[in-house]
Coordinates of C-alpha atoms in Angstrom, one line a residue:
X231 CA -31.2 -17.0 19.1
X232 CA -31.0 -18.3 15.5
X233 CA -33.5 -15.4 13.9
X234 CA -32.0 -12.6 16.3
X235 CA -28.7 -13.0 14.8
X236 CA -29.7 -13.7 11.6
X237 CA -31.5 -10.5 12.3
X238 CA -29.2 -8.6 13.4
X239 CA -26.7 -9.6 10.8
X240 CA -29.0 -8.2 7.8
X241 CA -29.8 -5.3 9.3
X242 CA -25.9 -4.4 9.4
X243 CA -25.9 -5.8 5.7
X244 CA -28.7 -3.3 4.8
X245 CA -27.8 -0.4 6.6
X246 CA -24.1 -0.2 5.4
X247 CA -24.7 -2.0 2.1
X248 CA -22.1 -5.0 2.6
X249 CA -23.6 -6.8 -0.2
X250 CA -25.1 -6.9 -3.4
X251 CA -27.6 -9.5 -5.0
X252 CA -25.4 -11.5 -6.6
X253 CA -22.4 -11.1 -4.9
X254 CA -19.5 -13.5 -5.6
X255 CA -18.1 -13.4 -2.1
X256 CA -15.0 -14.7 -0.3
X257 CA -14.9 -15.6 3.2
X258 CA -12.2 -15.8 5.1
X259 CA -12.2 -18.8 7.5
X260 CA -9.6 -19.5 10.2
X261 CA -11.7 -22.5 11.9
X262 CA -12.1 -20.7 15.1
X263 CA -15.8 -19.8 16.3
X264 CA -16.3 -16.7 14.9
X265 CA -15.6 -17.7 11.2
X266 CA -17.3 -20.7 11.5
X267 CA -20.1 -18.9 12.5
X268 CA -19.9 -16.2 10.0
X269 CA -19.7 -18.8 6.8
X270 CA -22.3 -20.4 8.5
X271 CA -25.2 -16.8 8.5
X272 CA -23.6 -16.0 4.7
X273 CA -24.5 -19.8 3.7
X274 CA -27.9 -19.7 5.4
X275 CA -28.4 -15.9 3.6
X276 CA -26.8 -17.4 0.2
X277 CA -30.4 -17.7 -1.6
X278 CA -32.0 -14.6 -0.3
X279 CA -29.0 -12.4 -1.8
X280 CA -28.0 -15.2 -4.8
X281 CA -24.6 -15.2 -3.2
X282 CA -21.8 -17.3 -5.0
X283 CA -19.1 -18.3 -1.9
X284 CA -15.4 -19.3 -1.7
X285 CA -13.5 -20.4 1.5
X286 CA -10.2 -19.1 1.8
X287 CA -7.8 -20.1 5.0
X288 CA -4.8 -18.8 5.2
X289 CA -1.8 -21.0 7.4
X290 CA 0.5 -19.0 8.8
X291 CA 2.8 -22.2 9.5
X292 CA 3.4 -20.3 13.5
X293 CA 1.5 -23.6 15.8
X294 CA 1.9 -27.5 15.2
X295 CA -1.6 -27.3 14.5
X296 CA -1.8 -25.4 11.8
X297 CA -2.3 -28.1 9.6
X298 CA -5.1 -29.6 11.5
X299 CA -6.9 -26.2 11.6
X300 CA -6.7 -26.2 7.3
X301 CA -7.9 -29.8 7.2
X302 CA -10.8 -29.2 9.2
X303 CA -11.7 -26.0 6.9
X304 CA -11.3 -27.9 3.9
X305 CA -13.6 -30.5 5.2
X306 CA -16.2 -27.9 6.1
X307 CA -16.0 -25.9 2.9
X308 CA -16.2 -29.6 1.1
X309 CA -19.6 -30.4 3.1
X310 CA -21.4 -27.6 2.4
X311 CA -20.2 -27.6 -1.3
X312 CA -18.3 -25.0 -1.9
X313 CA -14.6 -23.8 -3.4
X314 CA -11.7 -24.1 -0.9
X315 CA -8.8 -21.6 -1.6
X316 CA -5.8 -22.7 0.5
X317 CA -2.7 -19.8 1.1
X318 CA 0.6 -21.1 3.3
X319 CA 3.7 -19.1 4.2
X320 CA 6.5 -19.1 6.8
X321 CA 5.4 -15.9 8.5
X322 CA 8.3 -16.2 11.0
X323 CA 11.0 -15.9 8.3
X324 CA 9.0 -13.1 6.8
X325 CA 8.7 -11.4 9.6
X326 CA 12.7 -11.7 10.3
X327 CA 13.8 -10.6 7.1
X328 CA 11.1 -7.3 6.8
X329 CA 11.6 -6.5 10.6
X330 CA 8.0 -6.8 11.4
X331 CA 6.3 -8.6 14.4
X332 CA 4.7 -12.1 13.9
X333 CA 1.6 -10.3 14.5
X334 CA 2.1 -7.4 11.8
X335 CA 3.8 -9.7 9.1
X336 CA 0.7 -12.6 9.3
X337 CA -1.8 -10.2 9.1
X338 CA 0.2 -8.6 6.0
X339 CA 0.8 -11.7 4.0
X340 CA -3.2 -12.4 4.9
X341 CA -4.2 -10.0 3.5
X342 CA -2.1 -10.0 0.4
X343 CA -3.0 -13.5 -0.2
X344 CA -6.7 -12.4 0.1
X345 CA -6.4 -9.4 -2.5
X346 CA -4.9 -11.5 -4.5
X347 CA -7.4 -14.0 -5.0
X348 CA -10.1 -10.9 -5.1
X349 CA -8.3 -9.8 -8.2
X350 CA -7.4 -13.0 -9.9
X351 CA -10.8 -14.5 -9.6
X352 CA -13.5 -11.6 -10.2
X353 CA -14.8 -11.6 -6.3
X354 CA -16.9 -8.6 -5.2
X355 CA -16.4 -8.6 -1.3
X356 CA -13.8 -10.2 1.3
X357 CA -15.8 -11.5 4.4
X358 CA -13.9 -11.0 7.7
X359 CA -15.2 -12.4 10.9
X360 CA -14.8 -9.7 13.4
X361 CA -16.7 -9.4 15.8
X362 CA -17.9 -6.4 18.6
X363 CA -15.8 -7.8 21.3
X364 CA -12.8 -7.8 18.5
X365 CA -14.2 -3.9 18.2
X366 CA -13.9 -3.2 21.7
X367 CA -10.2 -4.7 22.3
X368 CA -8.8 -2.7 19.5
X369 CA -10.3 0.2 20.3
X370 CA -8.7 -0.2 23.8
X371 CA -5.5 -1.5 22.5
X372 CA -5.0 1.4 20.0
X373 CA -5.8 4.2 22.7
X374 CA -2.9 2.2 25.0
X375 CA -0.8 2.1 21.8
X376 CA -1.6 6.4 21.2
X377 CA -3.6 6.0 18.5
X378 CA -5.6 9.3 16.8
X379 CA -8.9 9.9 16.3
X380 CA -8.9 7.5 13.1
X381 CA -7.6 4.8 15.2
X382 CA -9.9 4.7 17.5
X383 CA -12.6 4.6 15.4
X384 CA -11.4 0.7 15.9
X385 CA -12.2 -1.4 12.9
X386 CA -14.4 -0.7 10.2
X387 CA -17.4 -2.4 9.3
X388 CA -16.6 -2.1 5.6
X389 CA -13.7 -0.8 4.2
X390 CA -12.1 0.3 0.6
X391 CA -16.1 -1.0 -0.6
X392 CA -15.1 -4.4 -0.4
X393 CA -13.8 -5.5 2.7
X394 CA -16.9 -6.6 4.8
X395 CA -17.2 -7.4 8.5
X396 CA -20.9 -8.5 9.1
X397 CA -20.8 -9.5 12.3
X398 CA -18.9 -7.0 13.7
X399 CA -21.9 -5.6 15.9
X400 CA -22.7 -8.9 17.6
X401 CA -20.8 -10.2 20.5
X402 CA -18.8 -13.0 21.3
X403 CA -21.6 -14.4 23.5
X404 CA -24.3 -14.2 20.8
X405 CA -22.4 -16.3 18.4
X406 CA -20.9 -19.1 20.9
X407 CA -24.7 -19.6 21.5
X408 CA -25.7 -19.5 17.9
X409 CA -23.1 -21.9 17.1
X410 CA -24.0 -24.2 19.9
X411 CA -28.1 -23.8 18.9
X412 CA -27.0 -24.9 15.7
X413 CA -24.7 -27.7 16.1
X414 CA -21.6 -26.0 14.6
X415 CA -18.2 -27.5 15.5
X416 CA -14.9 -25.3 15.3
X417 CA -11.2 -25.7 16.6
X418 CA -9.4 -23.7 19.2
X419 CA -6.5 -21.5 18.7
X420 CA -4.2 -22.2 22.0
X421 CA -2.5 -18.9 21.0
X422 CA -5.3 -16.9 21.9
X423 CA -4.7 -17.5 25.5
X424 CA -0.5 -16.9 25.4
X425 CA 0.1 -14.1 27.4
X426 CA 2.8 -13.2 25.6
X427 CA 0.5 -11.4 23.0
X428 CA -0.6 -7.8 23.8
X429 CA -3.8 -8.4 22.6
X430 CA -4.9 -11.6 25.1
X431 CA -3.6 -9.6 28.3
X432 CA -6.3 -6.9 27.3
X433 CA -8.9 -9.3 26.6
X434 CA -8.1 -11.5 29.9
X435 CA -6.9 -9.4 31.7
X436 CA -7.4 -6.0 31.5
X437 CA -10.9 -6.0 30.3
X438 CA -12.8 -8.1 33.1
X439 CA -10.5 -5.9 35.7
X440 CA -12.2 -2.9 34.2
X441 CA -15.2 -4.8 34.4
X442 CA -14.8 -5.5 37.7
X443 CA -13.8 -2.2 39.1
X444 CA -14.9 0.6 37.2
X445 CA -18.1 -0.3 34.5
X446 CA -19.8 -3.8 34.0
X447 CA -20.1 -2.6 30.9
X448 CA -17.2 -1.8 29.4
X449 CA -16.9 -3.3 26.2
X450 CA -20.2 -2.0 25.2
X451 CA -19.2 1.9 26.1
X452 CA -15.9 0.8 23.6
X453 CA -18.1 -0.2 21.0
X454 CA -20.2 2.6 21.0
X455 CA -17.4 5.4 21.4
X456 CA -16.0 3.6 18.2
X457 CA -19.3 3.6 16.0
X458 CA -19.5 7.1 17.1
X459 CA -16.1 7.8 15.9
X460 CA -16.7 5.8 13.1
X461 CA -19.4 7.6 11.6
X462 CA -17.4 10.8 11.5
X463 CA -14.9 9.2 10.2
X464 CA -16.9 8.3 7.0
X465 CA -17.3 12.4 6.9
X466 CA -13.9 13.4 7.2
X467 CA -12.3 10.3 4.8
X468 CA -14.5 11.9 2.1
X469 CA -13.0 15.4 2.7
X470 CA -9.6 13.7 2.4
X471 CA -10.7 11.7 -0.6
X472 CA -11.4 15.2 -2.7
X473 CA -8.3 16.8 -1.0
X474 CA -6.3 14.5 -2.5
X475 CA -8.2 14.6 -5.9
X476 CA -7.4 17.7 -6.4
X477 CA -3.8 17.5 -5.1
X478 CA -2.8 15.1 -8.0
X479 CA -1.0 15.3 -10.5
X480 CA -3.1 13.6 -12.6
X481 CA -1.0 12.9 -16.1
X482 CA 1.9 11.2 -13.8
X483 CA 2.0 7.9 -13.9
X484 CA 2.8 7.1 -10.0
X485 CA 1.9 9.5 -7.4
X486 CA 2.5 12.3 -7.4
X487 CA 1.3 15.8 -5.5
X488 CA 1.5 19.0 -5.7
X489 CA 3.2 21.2 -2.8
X490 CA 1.8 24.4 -2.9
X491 CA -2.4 22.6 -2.7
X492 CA -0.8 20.5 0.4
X493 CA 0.7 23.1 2.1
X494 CA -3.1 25.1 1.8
X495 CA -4.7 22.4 3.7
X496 CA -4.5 22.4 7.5
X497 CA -1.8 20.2 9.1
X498 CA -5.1 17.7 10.0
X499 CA -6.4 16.7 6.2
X500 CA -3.2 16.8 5.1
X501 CA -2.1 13.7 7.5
X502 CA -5.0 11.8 6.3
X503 CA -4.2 13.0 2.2
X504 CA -0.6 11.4 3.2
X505 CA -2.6 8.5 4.4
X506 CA -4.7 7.9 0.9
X507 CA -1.5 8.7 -1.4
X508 CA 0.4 6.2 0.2
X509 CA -2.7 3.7 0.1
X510 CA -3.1 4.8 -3.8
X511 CA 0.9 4.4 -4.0
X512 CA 1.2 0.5 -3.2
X513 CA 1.9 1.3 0.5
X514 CA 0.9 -1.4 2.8
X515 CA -0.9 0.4 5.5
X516 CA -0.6 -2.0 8.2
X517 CA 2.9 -1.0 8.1
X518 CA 2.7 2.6 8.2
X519 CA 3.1 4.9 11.5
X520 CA 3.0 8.4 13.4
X521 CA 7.0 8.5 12.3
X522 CA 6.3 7.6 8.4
X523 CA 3.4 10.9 8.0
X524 CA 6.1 13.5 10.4
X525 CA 8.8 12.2 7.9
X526 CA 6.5 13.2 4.9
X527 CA 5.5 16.6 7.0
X528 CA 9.1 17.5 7.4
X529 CA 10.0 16.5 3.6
X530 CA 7.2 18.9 2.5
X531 CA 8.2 21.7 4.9
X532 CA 11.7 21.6 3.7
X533 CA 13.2 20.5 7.0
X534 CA 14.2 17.4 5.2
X535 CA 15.3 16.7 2.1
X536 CA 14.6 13.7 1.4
X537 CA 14.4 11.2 -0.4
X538 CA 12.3 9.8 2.5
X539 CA 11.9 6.0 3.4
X540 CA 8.3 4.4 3.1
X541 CA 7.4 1.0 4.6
X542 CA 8.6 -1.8 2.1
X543 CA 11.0 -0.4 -0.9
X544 CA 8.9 3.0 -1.2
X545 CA 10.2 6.5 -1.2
X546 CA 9.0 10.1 -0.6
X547 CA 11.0 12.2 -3.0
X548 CA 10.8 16.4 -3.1
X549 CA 10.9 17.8 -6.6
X550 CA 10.5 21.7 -7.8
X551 CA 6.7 22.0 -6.6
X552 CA 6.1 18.3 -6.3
X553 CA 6.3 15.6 -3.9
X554 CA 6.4 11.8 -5.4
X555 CA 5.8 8.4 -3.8
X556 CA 7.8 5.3 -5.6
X557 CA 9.3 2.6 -5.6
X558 CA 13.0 2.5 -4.8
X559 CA 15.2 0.7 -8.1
X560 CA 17.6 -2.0 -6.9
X561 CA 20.5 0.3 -6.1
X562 CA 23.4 0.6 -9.0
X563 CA 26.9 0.8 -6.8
X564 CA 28.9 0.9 -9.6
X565 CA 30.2 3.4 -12.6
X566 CA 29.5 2.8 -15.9
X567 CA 31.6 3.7 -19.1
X568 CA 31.3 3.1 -22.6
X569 CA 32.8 4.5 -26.0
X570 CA 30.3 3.8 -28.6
X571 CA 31.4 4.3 -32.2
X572 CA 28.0 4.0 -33.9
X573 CA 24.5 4.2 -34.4
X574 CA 22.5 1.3 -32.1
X575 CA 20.9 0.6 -28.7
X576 CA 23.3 -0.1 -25.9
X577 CA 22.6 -1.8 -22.6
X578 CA 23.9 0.3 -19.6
X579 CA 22.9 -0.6 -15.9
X580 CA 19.6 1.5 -15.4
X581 CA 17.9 0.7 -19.2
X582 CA 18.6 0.8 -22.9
X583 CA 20.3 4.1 -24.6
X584 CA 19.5 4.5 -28.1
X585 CA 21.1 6.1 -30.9
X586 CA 19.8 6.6 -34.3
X587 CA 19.6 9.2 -36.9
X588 CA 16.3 10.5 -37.3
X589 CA 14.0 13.7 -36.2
X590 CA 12.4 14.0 -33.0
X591 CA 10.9 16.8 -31.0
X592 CA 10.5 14.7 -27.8
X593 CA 14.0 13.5 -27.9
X594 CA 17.8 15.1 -27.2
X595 CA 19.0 15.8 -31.0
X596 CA 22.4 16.3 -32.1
X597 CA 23.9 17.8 -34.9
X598 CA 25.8 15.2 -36.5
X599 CA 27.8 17.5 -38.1
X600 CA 29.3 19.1 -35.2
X601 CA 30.6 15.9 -33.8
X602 CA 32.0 12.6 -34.7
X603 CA 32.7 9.4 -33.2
X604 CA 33.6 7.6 -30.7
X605 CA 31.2 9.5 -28.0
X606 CA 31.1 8.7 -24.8
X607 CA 28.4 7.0 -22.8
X608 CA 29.0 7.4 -18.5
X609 CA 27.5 7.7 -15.6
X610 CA 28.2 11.3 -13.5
X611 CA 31.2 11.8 -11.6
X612 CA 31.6 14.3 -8.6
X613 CA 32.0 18.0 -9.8
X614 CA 30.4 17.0 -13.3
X615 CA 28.7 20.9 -15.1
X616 CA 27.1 21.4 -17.8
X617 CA 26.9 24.6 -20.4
X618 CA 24.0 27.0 -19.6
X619 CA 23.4 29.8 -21.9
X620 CA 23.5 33.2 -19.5
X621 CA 24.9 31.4 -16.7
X622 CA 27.7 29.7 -18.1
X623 CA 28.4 26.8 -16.1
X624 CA 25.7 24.9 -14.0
X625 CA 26.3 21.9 -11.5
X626 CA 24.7 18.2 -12.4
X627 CA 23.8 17.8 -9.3
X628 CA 21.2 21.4 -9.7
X629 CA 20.2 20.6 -12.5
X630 CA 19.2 17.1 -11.7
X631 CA 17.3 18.6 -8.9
X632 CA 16.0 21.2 -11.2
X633 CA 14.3 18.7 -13.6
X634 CA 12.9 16.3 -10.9
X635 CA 14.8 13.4 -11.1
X636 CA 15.1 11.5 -8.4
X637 CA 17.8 10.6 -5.9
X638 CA 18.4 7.2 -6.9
X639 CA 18.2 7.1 -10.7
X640 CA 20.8 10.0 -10.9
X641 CA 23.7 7.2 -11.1
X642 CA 21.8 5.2 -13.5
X643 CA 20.9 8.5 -16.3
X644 CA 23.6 8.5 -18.9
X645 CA 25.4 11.3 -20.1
X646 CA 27.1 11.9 -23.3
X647 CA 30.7 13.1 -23.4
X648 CA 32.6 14.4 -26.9
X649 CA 36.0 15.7 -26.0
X650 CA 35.6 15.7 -22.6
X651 CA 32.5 17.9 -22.2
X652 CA 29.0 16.8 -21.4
X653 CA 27.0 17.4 -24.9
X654 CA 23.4 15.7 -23.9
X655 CA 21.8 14.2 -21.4
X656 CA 19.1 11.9 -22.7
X657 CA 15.6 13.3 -22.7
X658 CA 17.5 16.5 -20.6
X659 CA 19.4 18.7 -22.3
X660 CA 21.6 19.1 -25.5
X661 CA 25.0 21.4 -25.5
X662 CA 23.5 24.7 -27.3
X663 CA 26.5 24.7 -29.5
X664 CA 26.1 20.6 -30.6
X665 CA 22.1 21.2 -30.9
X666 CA 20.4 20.1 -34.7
X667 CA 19.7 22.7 -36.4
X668 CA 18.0 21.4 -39.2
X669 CA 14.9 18.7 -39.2
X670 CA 17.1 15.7 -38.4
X671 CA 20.0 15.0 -36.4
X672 CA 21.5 12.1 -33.7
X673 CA 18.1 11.2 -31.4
X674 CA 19.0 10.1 -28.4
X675 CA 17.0 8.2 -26.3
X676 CA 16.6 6.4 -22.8
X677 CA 14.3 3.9 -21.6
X678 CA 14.8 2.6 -18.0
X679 CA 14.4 -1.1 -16.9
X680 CA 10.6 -2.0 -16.2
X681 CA 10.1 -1.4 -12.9
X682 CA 12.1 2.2 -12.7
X683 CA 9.8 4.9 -13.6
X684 CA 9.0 7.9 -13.1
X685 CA 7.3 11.0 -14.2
X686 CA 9.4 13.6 -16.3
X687 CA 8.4 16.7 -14.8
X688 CA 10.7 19.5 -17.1
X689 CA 12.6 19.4 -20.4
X690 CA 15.7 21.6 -22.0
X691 CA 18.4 21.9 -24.0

């Protein structure tokens, strides 16, 4: 039994290329069977493919014996010499405060925890333990939930070129025996048999009924319909993949995408170019549903107009030919004024306004001999216009729109007042009749909090 899974489990490695020679690889160990087993085949393949290992286990502080589950990994990474990565956090409060289900907000922190450690020490791959009858119940699960095509393809064997599930096409029977022909020792998760969870009713439940009554081999017909799936998948994510390449804006500095290429692409690619942009954006995906692409559909349309909430503090915002992804600033509730009577950088709510004499071509400029001081620093007001040559008088509000800023930083962007008329807005626009004329003049500048940024899409004045 040993050699057949060992078998088996290279042949997956080869055929999808899971790993490199000289891999440094983490593996994600619960204690459970399936883990156990699976740092067991990577230890026993360590010389053939010169892997370095590290143990992570992540305690999700949900059962009493939680503890006694990290102990017992510790002591096996310890025995067979290797690095033990410990990650802890109270998933219940998490959970509360983010609205997610214990389920959803564990497997989000687990994975963050895992990424992290990816990135902070150099690792190559993260080894998961799934399994074919973990491959069946999800597929299952997701067509009961209404999945699409792309979640029934059930879970990838490798994913992003880094995530890694090698024994994802042996079953649960093959590795209890392997682990018992080998002398292995693991600890039980009582959870996995609460009924309470969706996900143990299907695999005790509704599984051996179907079993039972319609196919004996039911999970095996799952598997397959999801490698099927699967392998088209790998097709159609590429398709996506250069959609959204060329849908980029690539200069921005979040991301952002360009209307009139997404409303070219059938309705189809462009859910799974939503998909990878939010991916590329920071999203976490886990959290992401049918509700979150319609919003984005309806925001691009013009049905909506947005800005559109995103999982976690993300936004969907619509600008002149562009749709953006970003993070939301902390909200600023209230006005700001100030009378400045000099030259210097000021503090205001939303960044740092600068003014200093000088010449600038990427700046606002006045001419400081058209003005004089004190000027006044504010955030807009209802009603608020500015001067526009031709037109006469233009609304903020427009104009905002008109130069793609967003929603939410239009009460922190300061305007400048002299004599009760707007006269510049920072990086925006200058009043035609204040304007330098000469090489040198008042630069003003603005530079929002880290954190707040976006990409300046027009300039005026």
């Amino acid at each position: 039994m040993k050699r057949s899974l060992l078998r088996t489990v290279k042949r997956i490695i080869e055929r999808y290329g899971l790993l490199h020679r000289g891999d440094r690889v983490l593996v994600a160990v619960s204690g459970g069977v399936d883990s156990v087993v699976l740092l067991e085949v990577l230890d026993l393949l360590k010389e053939e493919y010169e892997l370095q290992l590290f143990v992570a286990h992540y305690d999700h502080r949900l059962r009493k014996a939680s503890l006694r589950d990290s102990l017992f990994v510790y002591q096996l990474a310890k025995k067979k010499g290797l690095p033990y990565l410990y990650g802890v956090s109270l998933v219940k409060e998490y959970a509360r405060r983010e609205g997610l289900s214990l389920e959803m907000a564990g497997r989000e922190l687990r994975y963050r925890f895992f990424e992290r450690l990816r990135r902070d020490l150099d690792l190559h791959r993260i080894a998961l333990a799934h399994q074919a009858d973990d491959l069946a119940e999800e597929v299952l699960l997701r067509f009961l939930r209404g999945a699409g095509r792309r979640g029934l393809a059930g879970i990838p064997v490798k994913r992003e070129a880094h995530i890694i599930r090698p024994l994802l096409f042996v079953s649960r029977q093959e590795i209890l025996d392997f682990a018992r022909e080998r002398g292995l020792s693991w600890v039980e998760d009582e959870s996995n048999r609460d009924p309470r969870f969706v996900r143990n009713r299907v695999r005790h439940l509704l599984i051996p009924f179907l079993e039972e009554h319609f196919h004996p081999r039911v999970r095996e017909n799952l598997k397959r319909t999801a490698l099927i799936l699967a392998e088209e998948e790998e097709l159609i994510d590429e398709m996506a993949r250069k959609a959204l390449d060329r849908a980029l804006v690539k200069e921005a500095k979040e991301v952002v995408l360009r209307v009139p290429i997404l409303r070219g692409y059938p309705e189809a690619l462009r859910r799974r170019v939503f998909w990878l942009a939010l991916s590329r954006a920071g999203v976490s995906l886990i959290r992401v549903r049918k509700v979150h692409l319609e919003a984005l559909e309806n925001l691009l349309s013009g049905k909506a107009r947005g800005p559109v909430p995103l999982p976690g503090d993300f936004r969907a915002v619509r600008g002149p030919g562009i749709l953006r992804l970003l993070r939301s600033p902390s909200p600023v509730s209230e006005p700001f004024f100030l009378e400045i009577y000099g030259e210097g950088e000021y503090l205001l709510p939303g960044g740092k306004f600068i003014l200093e004499r000088g010449a600038s071509r990427e700046a606002s400029v006045l001419d400081p001999e058209r003005i004089s001081f004190p000027l006044v620093v504010r955030s807009r007001r209802p009603g608020d216009r500015i001067f526009w040559p031709k037109v006469g008088h233009k609304r903020l509000k427009k104009f905002f729109w008109e130069q793609g800023i967003p929603p939410e930083m239009r009460d922190l962007w300061p305007l400048v007042e002299y004599q009760g008329e707007i006269v510049a807005i920072p990086g925006y626009y200058v009043h035609p009749a204040y304007q330098a004329r000469g090489k040198e003049g008042l630069v003003l500048r603005f530079v929002p909090h880290q954190g707040v940024s976006f990409a300046l899409q027009k300039r005026s004045g």
